Short mmCIF file of C-alpha atoms in Angstrom, two decimals:
data_model
loop_
_atom_site.label_atom_id
_atom_site.label_comp_id
_atom_site.label_asym_id
_atom_site.label_seq_id
_atom_site.Cartn_x
_atom_site.Cartn_y
_atom_site.Cartn_z
CA MET A 1 49.82 67.69 40.08
CA TRP A 2 48.88 70.22 37.39
CA THR A 3 50.16 68.07 34.54
CA PHE A 4 47.85 65.34 35.84
CA VAL A 5 44.92 67.77 35.74
CA HIS A 6 45.85 68.86 32.23
CA LYS A 7 46.14 65.26 31.10
CA MET A 8 42.69 64.52 32.52
CA GLY A 9 41.29 67.09 30.12
CA SER A 10 42.61 65.26 27.08
CA PRO A 11 40.20 62.64 25.72
CA PRO A 12 42.81 60.12 24.47
CA TRP A 13 44.75 60.23 27.73
CA PHE A 14 41.57 59.99 29.75
CA TYR A 15 40.31 57.07 27.69
CA ARG A 16 43.47 55.07 28.42
CA PHE A 17 43.44 56.15 32.08
CA ALA A 18 39.80 55.08 32.44
CA THR A 19 40.45 51.71 30.80
CA ILE A 20 43.22 50.92 33.28
CA VAL A 21 41.25 52.17 36.30
CA ILE A 22 38.16 50.19 35.29
CA ARG A 23 40.21 47.01 34.97
CA TRP A 24 41.18 47.34 38.64
CA LEU A 25 38.04 48.94 39.98
CA LEU A 26 35.48 46.51 38.55
CA PRO A 27 36.63 43.38 40.44
CA THR A 28 37.43 45.38 43.60
CA VAL A 29 34.01 46.99 43.73
CA LEU A 30 32.11 43.78 43.03
CA LEU A 31 34.10 41.98 45.69
CA ALA A 32 33.57 44.74 48.25
CA LEU A 33 29.83 44.87 47.52
CA LEU A 34 29.56 41.13 47.90
CA ALA A 35 31.64 41.03 51.08
CA GLY A 36 29.76 43.96 52.63
CA SER A 37 26.37 42.42 51.78
CA VAL A 38 27.27 39.01 53.21
CA TRP A 39 28.71 40.63 56.32
CA GLY A 40 25.67 42.84 56.81
CA LEU A 41 23.12 40.15 55.95
CA LEU A 42 24.57 37.15 57.73
CA TYR A 43 27.15 38.14 60.33
CA ALA A 44 26.05 41.45 61.82
CA PRO A 45 23.78 41.10 64.86
CA PRO A 46 20.12 42.15 64.51
CA ASP A 47 18.93 45.47 65.85
CA PHE A 48 17.24 45.06 69.22
CA ARG A 49 14.25 47.20 68.26
CA GLN A 50 13.82 46.66 64.52
CA GLY A 51 15.00 43.05 64.34
CA ASN A 52 16.35 41.93 60.99
CA SER A 53 14.67 44.55 58.81
CA TYR A 54 17.41 47.02 59.77
CA ARG A 55 19.81 45.05 57.51
CA ILE A 56 18.44 47.19 54.66
CA ILE A 57 20.57 49.98 56.17
CA TYR A 58 23.63 48.46 54.45
CA ILE A 59 22.29 49.49 51.06
CA HIS A 60 19.93 52.31 51.95
CA VAL A 61 22.38 54.59 53.72
CA PRO A 62 25.33 54.09 51.30
CA ALA A 63 23.04 54.73 48.32
CA ALA A 64 21.66 57.88 49.93
CA VAL A 65 25.09 59.20 50.97
CA VAL A 66 26.66 58.62 47.56
CA ALA A 67 23.62 59.98 45.69
CA LEU A 68 23.90 63.25 47.58
CA ALA A 69 27.67 63.41 47.10
CA GLY A 70 27.09 62.66 43.41
CA TYR A 71 25.10 65.86 42.99
CA TYR A 72 28.06 67.83 44.29
CA VAL A 73 30.41 65.94 41.96
CA MET A 74 28.12 66.86 39.08
CA ALA A 75 28.02 70.51 40.13
CA ILE A 76 31.83 70.67 40.49
CA ALA A 77 32.20 69.15 37.02
CA GLY A 78 29.75 71.76 35.78
CA LEU A 79 31.74 74.55 37.40
CA VAL A 80 34.98 73.26 35.85
CA SER A 81 33.32 73.09 32.46
CA LEU A 82 31.90 76.63 32.74
CA VAL A 83 35.07 78.26 34.05
CA TRP A 84 37.87 76.44 32.22
CA LYS A 85 35.80 75.17 29.27
CA ILE A 86 37.22 71.66 29.58
CA LYS A 87 35.22 69.29 27.40
CA MET A 88 35.94 66.28 29.61
CA ALA A 89 34.13 68.01 32.48
CA ASP A 90 31.00 68.16 30.28
CA THR A 91 31.32 64.45 29.66
CA ALA A 92 31.76 63.79 33.38
CA MET A 93 28.71 65.85 34.29
CA ARG A 94 26.64 64.06 31.68
CA ALA A 95 27.82 60.70 33.00
CA VAL A 96 27.10 61.47 36.67
CA ALA A 97 23.42 62.39 36.26
CA PRO A 98 21.97 58.93 35.43
CA VAL A 99 24.20 57.23 38.03
CA GLY A 100 23.12 59.67 40.72
CA ALA A 101 19.47 59.30 39.74
CA ALA A 102 19.76 55.49 39.88
CA LEU A 103 21.34 55.61 43.34
CA THR A 104 18.66 58.02 44.56
CA PHE A 105 16.08 55.61 43.18
CA VAL A 106 17.71 52.73 45.09
CA ALA A 107 17.69 54.79 48.29
CA LEU A 108 13.99 55.64 47.82
CA VAL A 109 12.89 52.09 47.03
CA THR A 110 14.88 50.50 49.85
CA GLY A 111 13.61 53.23 52.19
CA ALA A 112 10.03 52.41 51.22
CA ILE A 113 10.58 48.67 51.71
CA TRP A 114 12.25 49.33 55.06
CA GLY A 115 9.30 51.52 56.06
CA LYS A 116 6.74 48.73 55.74
CA PRO A 117 7.92 46.52 58.66
CA THR A 118 9.17 49.52 60.69
CA TRP A 119 6.32 52.04 60.40
CA GLY A 120 3.64 49.77 58.91
CA ALA A 121 3.36 51.83 55.72
CA TRP A 122 5.23 51.78 52.40
CA TRP A 123 5.54 55.50 52.27
CA VAL A 124 5.88 57.84 55.22
CA TRP A 125 6.60 61.53 54.70
CA ASP A 126 9.70 61.31 56.81
CA ALA A 127 12.19 64.19 56.48
CA ARG A 128 14.99 62.09 55.00
CA ILE A 129 12.82 60.24 52.49
CA THR A 130 11.22 63.50 51.41
CA SER A 131 14.64 65.14 50.92
CA MET A 132 15.73 62.10 48.91
CA LEU A 133 12.64 62.44 46.72
CA ILE A 134 13.44 66.09 46.05
CA LEU A 135 17.04 65.14 45.22
CA PHE A 136 15.60 62.61 42.75
CA PHE A 137 13.55 65.42 41.16
CA LEU A 138 16.68 67.58 40.92
CA TYR A 139 18.52 64.80 39.05
CA LEU A 140 15.52 64.27 36.76
CA GLY A 141 15.44 68.00 36.03
CA VAL A 142 19.09 68.03 34.95
CA MET A 143 18.55 64.97 32.73
CA ALA A 144 15.38 66.44 31.19
CA LEU A 145 17.13 69.74 30.48
CA PHE A 146 20.00 67.93 28.78
CA GLU A 147 17.60 66.00 26.57
CA ALA A 148 15.62 69.13 25.65
CA TYR A 149 18.55 70.88 23.94
CA ASP A 150 19.47 69.81 20.43
CA ASP A 151 22.91 71.42 20.67
CA LYS A 152 24.71 69.24 23.20
CA ALA A 153 27.44 71.79 23.99
CA ALA A 154 24.75 74.30 25.00
CA ALA A 155 22.93 71.52 26.87
CA ALA A 156 26.01 70.83 28.97
CA LYS A 157 26.40 74.51 29.85
CA ALA A 158 22.71 74.82 30.75
CA CYS A 159 22.94 71.73 32.96
CA ALA A 160 26.06 73.15 34.61
CA VAL A 161 24.19 76.34 35.56
CA LEU A 162 21.21 74.34 36.80
CA SER A 163 23.30 71.97 38.90
CA LEU A 164 25.17 74.92 40.46
CA VAL A 165 21.85 76.55 41.36
CA GLY A 166 20.77 73.20 42.80
CA THR A 167 23.95 72.98 44.86
CA VAL A 168 23.28 76.34 46.47
CA ASN A 169 19.72 75.19 47.16
CA ILE A 170 20.32 71.68 48.50
CA PRO A 171 21.42 72.68 52.03
CA ILE A 172 18.43 75.05 52.25
CA ILE A 173 16.08 72.32 51.03
CA TYR A 174 17.46 69.76 53.49
CA LYS A 175 17.29 72.18 56.38
CA SER A 176 13.77 73.33 55.54
CA VAL A 177 12.51 69.76 55.16
CA ASP A 178 14.13 68.99 58.52
CA TRP A 179 12.24 71.81 60.18
CA TRP A 180 9.07 70.81 58.41
CA TYR A 181 9.38 67.37 59.91
CA SER A 182 11.06 68.08 63.20
CA LEU A 183 10.43 64.60 64.62
CA HIS A 184 13.23 62.94 62.62
CA GLN A 185 15.85 60.62 64.06
CA PRO A 186 19.19 62.27 64.81
CA ALA A 187 21.98 61.42 62.38
CA SER A 188 23.43 58.14 63.59
CA ILE A 189 26.92 57.96 62.04
CA LYS A 190 29.54 60.32 63.33
CA PHE A 191 33.15 59.96 62.43
CA THR A 192 34.33 61.85 65.47
CA GLY A 193 33.33 61.17 69.03
CA GLU A 194 31.13 58.42 70.29
CA SER A 195 29.22 56.55 67.61
CA ALA A 196 25.54 55.92 68.17
CA ILE A 197 25.62 52.47 66.57
CA ASP A 198 27.66 49.48 67.69
CA ALA A 199 30.98 48.67 66.00
CA SER A 200 29.76 45.25 64.86
CA MET A 201 27.08 47.03 62.85
CA LEU A 202 29.16 50.05 61.89
CA TYR A 203 32.09 48.30 60.16
CA PRO A 204 30.01 46.54 57.50
CA LEU A 205 28.19 49.85 56.95
CA LEU A 206 31.47 51.71 56.42
CA LEU A 207 32.61 48.97 54.04
CA MET A 208 29.39 49.31 52.06
CA ILE A 209 29.69 53.11 51.93
CA GLY A 210 33.21 52.69 50.54
CA ALA A 211 31.97 50.09 48.06
CA PHE A 212 29.19 52.40 46.88
CA TYR A 213 31.67 55.25 46.35
CA GLY A 214 33.75 52.83 44.28
CA LEU A 215 30.65 51.73 42.40
CA PHE A 216 29.79 55.35 41.67
CA ALA A 217 33.29 56.03 40.28
CA LEU A 218 33.16 52.84 38.24
CA LEU A 219 29.76 53.59 36.71
CA VAL A 220 30.74 57.19 35.92
CA LEU A 221 33.94 56.04 34.20
CA LEU A 222 32.04 53.42 32.18
CA ASN A 223 29.49 56.01 31.10
CA MET A 224 32.23 58.48 30.19
CA LYS A 225 34.01 55.87 28.06
CA ALA A 226 30.79 55.05 26.23
CA GLU A 227 30.21 58.78 25.72
CA LEU A 228 33.74 59.29 24.34
CA LEU A 229 33.24 56.44 21.87
CA GLY A 230 30.16 58.23 20.61
CA THR A 231 31.55 61.74 20.32
CA HIS A 232 35.07 60.90 19.08
CA ARG A 233 34.17 58.23 16.57
CA GLN A 234 35.95 60.16 13.80
CA SER A 235 39.19 60.64 15.73
CA ALA A 236 42.38 58.84 14.76
CA TRP A 237 43.40 58.16 18.38
CA LEU A 238 40.21 56.27 19.09
CA ARG A 239 40.60 54.12 15.98
CA SER A 240 44.14 53.17 16.92
CA GLU A 241 42.98 52.54 20.50
CA LEU A 242 40.32 50.11 19.34
CA ARG A 243 42.56 48.24 16.97
CA MET B 1 25.60 100.70 42.68
CA PRO B 2 26.73 103.51 40.38
CA PRO B 3 23.83 105.93 39.66
CA GLU B 4 24.01 105.04 35.98
CA LEU B 5 23.19 101.38 36.69
CA GLY B 6 20.33 102.39 38.99
CA LEU B 7 18.93 104.48 36.17
CA PHE B 8 19.27 101.55 33.78
CA LEU B 9 17.40 99.28 36.19
CA ARG B 10 14.65 101.84 36.70
CA PHE B 11 14.28 102.44 32.99
CA GLN B 12 14.05 98.73 32.26
CA VAL B 13 11.43 98.16 34.97
CA GLN B 14 9.39 101.07 33.62
CA ARG B 15 9.62 99.65 30.10
CA HIS B 16 8.37 96.22 31.23
CA LEU B 17 5.59 97.70 33.34
CA SER B 18 4.28 99.96 30.60
CA ALA B 19 4.41 97.09 28.10
CA ALA B 20 2.52 94.82 30.48
CA LEU B 21 -0.09 97.46 31.35
CA ARG B 22 -1.01 97.65 27.69
CA ARG B 23 -2.32 94.10 28.00
CA PRO B 24 -4.16 93.99 31.35
CA GLY B 25 -5.46 90.48 30.59
CA ASP B 26 -2.04 89.07 31.42
CA ILE B 27 -2.29 90.54 34.91
CA PHE B 28 -5.84 89.38 35.61
CA ASN B 29 -5.65 85.89 34.13
CA PRO B 30 -3.40 84.49 36.90
CA LEU B 31 -5.81 85.92 39.47
CA VAL B 32 -8.74 84.20 37.76
CA PHE B 33 -6.69 80.98 37.66
CA PHE B 34 -6.00 81.38 41.38
CA LEU B 35 -9.71 81.95 42.10
CA MET B 36 -10.74 78.90 40.08
CA VAL B 37 -8.25 76.55 41.70
CA VAL B 38 -9.21 77.80 45.17
CA THR B 39 -12.82 77.00 44.24
CA LEU B 40 -11.82 73.46 43.35
CA PHE B 41 -10.57 72.67 46.86
CA PRO B 42 -13.90 72.92 48.74
CA LEU B 43 -15.42 70.87 45.90
CA GLY B 44 -12.76 68.22 46.41
CA LEU B 45 -12.41 68.32 50.19
CA GLY B 46 -16.01 69.06 51.18
CA PRO B 47 -17.47 72.35 52.45
CA ASP B 48 -16.73 71.80 56.16
CA PRO B 49 -15.35 75.19 57.35
CA GLU B 50 -13.19 73.55 60.04
CA VAL B 51 -11.44 71.29 57.54
CA LEU B 52 -10.95 74.15 55.07
CA ALA B 53 -9.53 76.44 57.77
CA ASP B 54 -7.07 73.68 58.68
CA PHE B 55 -5.86 73.31 55.09
CA ALA B 56 -6.16 76.98 54.07
CA PRO B 57 -2.49 78.04 54.48
CA GLY B 58 -1.31 75.05 52.45
CA ILE B 59 -3.95 75.50 49.76
CA VAL B 60 -3.30 79.21 49.23
CA TRP B 61 0.46 78.70 49.13
CA VAL B 62 0.43 75.73 46.74
CA VAL B 63 -1.88 77.56 44.36
CA ALA B 64 0.30 80.68 44.58
CA LEU B 65 3.35 78.55 43.74
CA LEU B 66 1.66 76.96 40.74
CA SER B 67 0.27 80.19 39.34
CA SER B 68 3.62 81.94 39.79
CA LEU B 69 5.42 79.17 37.92
CA THR B 70 2.96 79.06 35.03
CA VAL B 71 3.35 82.79 34.57
CA SER B 72 7.13 82.74 34.81
CA SER B 73 7.40 80.60 31.65
CA ARG B 74 6.65 83.83 29.75
CA LEU B 75 9.23 85.81 31.67
CA PHE B 76 11.80 86.41 28.92
CA GLN B 77 9.64 85.26 26.01
CA ALA B 78 8.65 88.63 24.50
CA ASP B 79 12.16 90.08 24.73
CA TYR B 80 13.64 86.88 23.33
CA GLU B 81 11.32 86.81 20.34
CA ASP B 82 11.73 90.43 19.22
CA GLY B 83 15.51 90.44 19.72
CA THR B 84 15.59 92.92 22.62
CA LEU B 85 17.34 90.34 24.76
CA GLU B 86 20.24 90.10 22.34
CA GLN B 87 20.60 93.88 22.36
CA LEU B 88 20.60 93.83 26.17
CA ALA B 89 23.21 91.06 26.22
CA LEU B 90 25.49 93.09 23.93
CA ALA B 91 24.92 96.35 25.83
CA PRO B 92 27.64 97.60 28.20
CA HIS B 93 25.30 97.20 31.18
CA PRO B 94 25.42 93.85 32.98
CA LEU B 95 22.88 91.36 31.68
CA ALA B 96 22.17 90.29 35.25
CA LEU B 97 20.72 93.74 35.90
CA ALA B 98 18.45 93.43 32.88
CA ALA B 99 17.34 90.02 34.12
CA MET B 100 16.69 91.50 37.55
CA SER B 101 14.50 94.20 36.01
CA GLU B 102 12.43 91.51 34.25
CA VAL B 103 12.03 89.66 37.54
CA LEU B 104 11.11 92.76 39.53
CA SER B 105 8.47 93.93 37.08
CA HIS B 106 7.10 90.41 36.76
CA TRP B 107 6.92 90.17 40.53
CA LEU B 108 5.18 93.55 40.88
CA LEU B 109 2.51 92.50 38.39
CA SER B 110 1.98 88.90 39.50
CA GLY B 111 3.22 88.30 43.05
CA VAL B 112 2.34 91.60 44.66
CA VAL B 113 -1.05 91.68 42.95
CA LEU B 114 -1.67 88.13 44.17
CA ALA B 115 -0.68 89.11 47.71
CA LEU B 116 -3.06 92.08 47.61
CA ALA B 117 -5.92 89.85 46.44
CA SER B 118 -5.13 87.04 48.87
CA PRO B 119 -7.45 88.19 51.72
CA VAL B 120 -10.39 87.33 49.46
CA PHE B 121 -9.13 83.78 49.02
CA ALA B 122 -8.34 83.52 52.73
CA ALA B 123 -11.91 84.48 53.55
CA MET B 124 -13.26 81.93 51.08
CA LEU B 125 -11.30 79.22 52.87
CA ASN B 126 -12.33 80.39 56.33
CA MET B 127 -8.83 81.38 57.43
CA PRO B 128 -8.69 83.18 60.82
CA VAL B 129 -8.56 86.97 60.41
CA GLN B 130 -5.42 87.39 62.52
CA ALA B 131 -3.45 85.32 59.95
CA ILE B 132 -4.27 87.58 57.00
CA PRO B 133 -1.51 90.23 57.44
CA THR B 134 1.03 87.41 57.75
CA LEU B 135 -0.42 85.74 54.67
CA MET B 136 -0.03 88.92 52.65
CA LEU B 137 3.49 89.63 53.87
CA SER B 138 4.60 86.03 53.33
CA LEU B 139 3.18 86.08 49.81
CA VAL B 140 4.94 89.36 48.99
CA LEU B 141 8.29 87.93 50.09
CA GLY B 142 7.63 84.40 48.86
CA THR B 143 6.46 85.32 45.36
CA LEU B 144 9.67 87.32 44.92
CA CYS B 145 11.62 84.12 45.66
CA LEU B 146 9.36 82.19 43.28
CA SER B 147 9.81 84.77 40.50
CA LEU B 148 13.60 84.67 41.00
CA THR B 149 13.66 80.85 40.83
CA GLY B 150 11.30 80.89 37.88
CA ALA B 151 13.59 83.37 36.13
CA ILE B 152 16.51 80.92 36.27
CA GLY B 153 14.34 78.18 34.79
CA ALA B 154 12.88 80.54 32.19
CA ALA B 155 16.35 81.76 31.17
CA LEU B 156 17.50 78.18 30.60
CA THR B 157 14.42 77.15 28.60
CA VAL B 158 13.53 80.34 26.70
CA GLY B 159 15.11 79.12 23.47
CA LEU B 160 13.43 75.72 23.58
CA ARG B 161 10.19 74.98 21.77
CA ARG B 162 8.63 72.86 24.50
CA GLY B 163 9.81 74.82 27.51
CA GLY B 164 6.58 75.01 29.53
CA VAL B 165 6.46 71.67 31.34
CA LEU B 166 10.23 71.47 31.49
CA LEU B 167 10.31 74.77 33.36
CA SER B 168 8.06 73.39 36.11
CA LEU B 169 10.17 70.23 36.26
CA LEU B 170 13.32 72.30 36.81
CA THR B 171 11.94 74.82 39.27
CA ILE B 172 9.45 72.96 41.49
CA PRO B 173 12.14 71.09 43.49
CA LEU B 174 13.97 74.39 44.04
CA THR B 175 10.87 76.10 45.45
CA VAL B 176 10.32 73.61 48.29
CA PRO B 177 11.90 75.83 51.00
CA VAL B 178 9.76 78.81 49.97
CA LEU B 179 6.61 76.73 50.33
CA ILE B 180 7.67 75.32 53.71
CA PHE B 181 8.61 78.72 55.16
CA GLY B 182 5.52 80.43 53.74
CA VAL B 183 3.06 77.83 55.02
CA GLY B 184 4.94 77.74 58.35
CA ALA B 185 4.49 81.49 58.83
CA VAL B 186 0.79 81.50 57.97
CA ARG B 187 0.05 78.43 60.07
CA GLU B 188 1.87 79.90 63.06
CA ALA B 189 -0.11 83.13 62.74
CA ALA B 190 -3.40 81.23 62.35
CA LEU B 191 -2.69 79.45 65.64
CA GLY B 192 -2.03 82.79 67.30
CA TYR B 193 1.76 82.49 67.64
CA ASP B 194 4.48 84.85 66.47
CA PRO B 195 5.35 84.11 62.81
CA SER B 196 8.38 86.42 62.61
CA GLY B 197 10.93 83.57 62.56
CA TRP B 198 9.46 82.05 59.42
CA LEU B 199 9.04 85.47 57.82
CA ALA B 200 12.69 86.25 58.56
CA LEU B 201 13.69 83.04 56.79
CA LEU B 202 11.57 84.01 53.78
CA GLY B 203 13.17 87.45 53.81
CA ALA B 204 16.62 85.89 53.93
CA LEU B 205 15.75 83.69 50.94
CA ALA B 206 14.45 86.72 49.05
CA ALA B 207 17.57 88.78 49.83
CA GLY B 208 19.96 85.97 48.92
CA GLY B 209 17.98 85.15 45.80
CA LEU B 210 17.93 88.77 44.70
CA VAL B 211 21.74 88.77 44.70
CA LEU B 212 22.42 85.32 43.21
CA ALA B 213 19.47 84.46 40.97
CA PRO B 214 19.96 87.31 38.43
CA LEU B 215 23.56 86.14 37.93
CA ALA B 216 22.40 82.57 37.25
CA ALA B 217 19.59 83.83 35.02
CA ALA B 218 22.06 85.97 33.04
CA ALA B 219 24.32 82.93 32.57
CA GLY B 220 21.29 80.96 31.42
CA LEU B 221 20.27 83.69 28.99
CA ARG B 222 23.74 83.77 27.44
CA ILE B 223 23.48 80.01 26.86
CA SER B 224 20.00 80.35 25.36
CA LEU B 225 21.18 83.17 23.09
CA GLU B 226 24.23 81.10 22.09
CA LEU B 227 26.59 83.94 22.98
CA MET C 1 27.38 33.74 61.49
CA TYR C 2 24.27 34.98 63.23
CA PHE C 3 21.72 32.63 61.65
CA GLU C 4 21.54 28.90 62.28
CA SER C 5 20.26 27.53 58.98
CA ALA C 6 19.66 28.56 55.37
CA ALA C 7 15.92 28.63 56.05
CA ALA C 8 16.48 31.06 58.94
CA VAL C 9 18.54 33.28 56.62
CA TRP C 10 15.69 33.25 54.12
CA HIS C 11 13.00 33.88 56.74
CA MET C 12 14.89 36.41 58.94
CA GLU C 13 12.24 36.17 61.64
CA GLY C 14 9.53 37.47 59.38
CA HIS C 15 11.53 40.29 57.77
CA GLY C 16 13.03 38.12 55.03
CA PRO C 17 10.80 39.22 52.14
CA TYR C 18 11.53 42.90 52.82
CA VAL C 19 15.27 42.52 53.22
CA TRP C 20 15.68 40.24 50.23
CA ALA C 21 13.41 42.37 48.03
CA ALA C 22 15.50 45.44 48.88
CA TYR C 23 18.78 43.67 48.12
CA GLY C 24 17.32 42.12 44.97
CA ILE C 25 16.12 45.43 43.55
CA THR C 26 19.45 47.07 44.36
CA ALA C 27 21.35 44.25 42.66
CA LEU C 28 19.10 44.58 39.63
CA VAL C 29 19.69 48.33 39.36
CA ILE C 30 23.46 47.91 39.78
CA ILE C 31 23.61 45.21 37.10
CA LEU C 32 21.53 47.35 34.72
CA MET C 33 23.77 50.37 35.33
CA LEU C 34 26.87 48.25 34.67
CA VAL C 35 25.55 46.53 31.56
CA MET C 36 24.07 49.56 29.80
CA PRO C 37 27.32 51.53 29.23
CA LEU C 38 29.16 48.30 28.35
CA LEU C 39 26.57 47.43 25.70
CA ARG C 40 26.66 50.98 24.38
CA SER C 41 30.47 50.91 24.19
CA ARG C 42 30.44 47.60 22.37
CA GLN C 43 27.83 48.84 19.90
CA MET C 44 29.83 52.01 19.25
CA SER C 45 33.14 50.25 18.74
CA ARG C 46 31.49 47.76 16.40
CA ALA C 47 30.04 50.65 14.39
CA ILE C 48 33.50 52.24 14.20
CA HIS C 49 35.03 48.96 13.01
CA THR C 50 32.50 48.40 10.22
CA GLU C 51 32.83 52.00 9.11
CA GLU C 52 36.60 51.64 8.96
CA ARG C 53 36.38 48.41 6.98
CA ARG C 54 33.97 50.03 4.55
CA ARG C 55 36.31 52.96 4.05
CA ASP C 56 39.26 50.65 3.46
CA LEU C 57 37.29 48.70 0.88
CA ALA C 58 36.30 51.92 -0.85
CA GLN C 59 39.98 52.83 -1.16
CA GLY C 60 40.55 49.58 -3.09
CA ARG C 61 42.41 47.73 -0.39
CA THR C 62 41.52 44.46 1.23
CA SER C 63 40.48 44.65 4.82
CA GLU C 64 43.59 42.61 5.69
CA GLU C 65 45.91 45.33 4.40
CA GLY C 66 43.74 48.02 5.93
CA GLN C 67 44.34 46.57 9.38
CA HIS C 68 48.07 47.22 9.11
CA ALA C 69 48.03 50.44 7.11
CA PRO C 70 49.48 53.39 9.03
CA GLU C 71 47.01 55.99 10.21
CA ALA C 72 46.72 58.86 7.74
#
């Protein structure tokens, strides 16, 4: 276990590891996304109240779930980089931010499109959409802070501190926005007990959530590889790897 | 806290306060800013007292948030520029305590002053009289939270040339709960209900922030100082 | 399959434009996020290759020999 962790901290080992994982993950993720979309779009029954517009749930909810989880991944990478000073954790944190921001963006846009047939307006200050918007701002803040520093090692440390502060704040923000808008729908997926949505709708949703987690991992690994190519261009191991 | 650290904190706060009192403009300018922005709202929304009374808690709180953030960009600036911050970072006392002293003195001169002046703004916006004590108390607690959040942002951006806008970008999302709790308390009081639940939440944020934020700010300062 | 014809899939009882726009935008974002790091990687590795060839040439070797020379 620990040797694996130590190996993860070594750029050459990680580069090879990422190459192998990407080779498997890329087709799997694309296939799962395609299968989940077709299942959700064509085979799942329509919602009895919202009709067919609810099919947006199969991208909206996975994007939102993974975007929120992504912030925690970023903060954990930041913590690892601050405490153990592992360079690869910096790279990981840097790679997560744009992916998380893109997924938050997807969740916001699909939420807005879903809102039009459901509520009759493109934008409603619903608790969940508002929380998503604030999460988007948090991602943008981390990215802006990284860009503002000329010294990228200092930038990574600063972003680590900021994302940890954000992590402490996120539950408070979500809770406060919930109270602010107390008329929100109750959370509809529960993994224990009776589920509020029917199995024929739930299974494609779970598949899509899994696919989005895979997509997140894939995009982060791709970004990290690109980053390693940039920062280690003088290293012998990279030259022999590319040969 | 060992008495020695308490003394250090007190000495630092006194140093900041006496330095700030030498330039009283810095204390009054945020108040003038506050007054001007409050004036803009009736011009934008119309002079109807009913409408203004409805929006008053939100207006006062949003303006307080903005003026607190604009001031907090200067939080560590003077000490960073003349090298005091480096001395404090190398001193045997914890840097977090030095950061806390900056925050406390900044809060005393901006937030508490703002809270004391807030009845004037409340009257201008036709806020019910029974809401005014709650407004003042919520601003006292809330501006402490805002100063603490601003201190983290300021610590991370103090070494950067174009830190001003970036600071707002970093801190505004983090201040959302403060705004919600603060407006909630004032609105509840304006309607004649008991606001103590919201005030308790603000107090909890202030207490938690007072413990955690100086640590984060100190970490940020060490990064900015390249230590 | 829930729908009866391709036209019904497209129309989705009036919700088609919304659903398809949402899926389309998501697909676009995913493709962009996949292509950007791949392009960046390719650009980087090409830069490394040309730099290596230039260095080999400067050392008075042909690029053919440089390919097989052991790493210093």
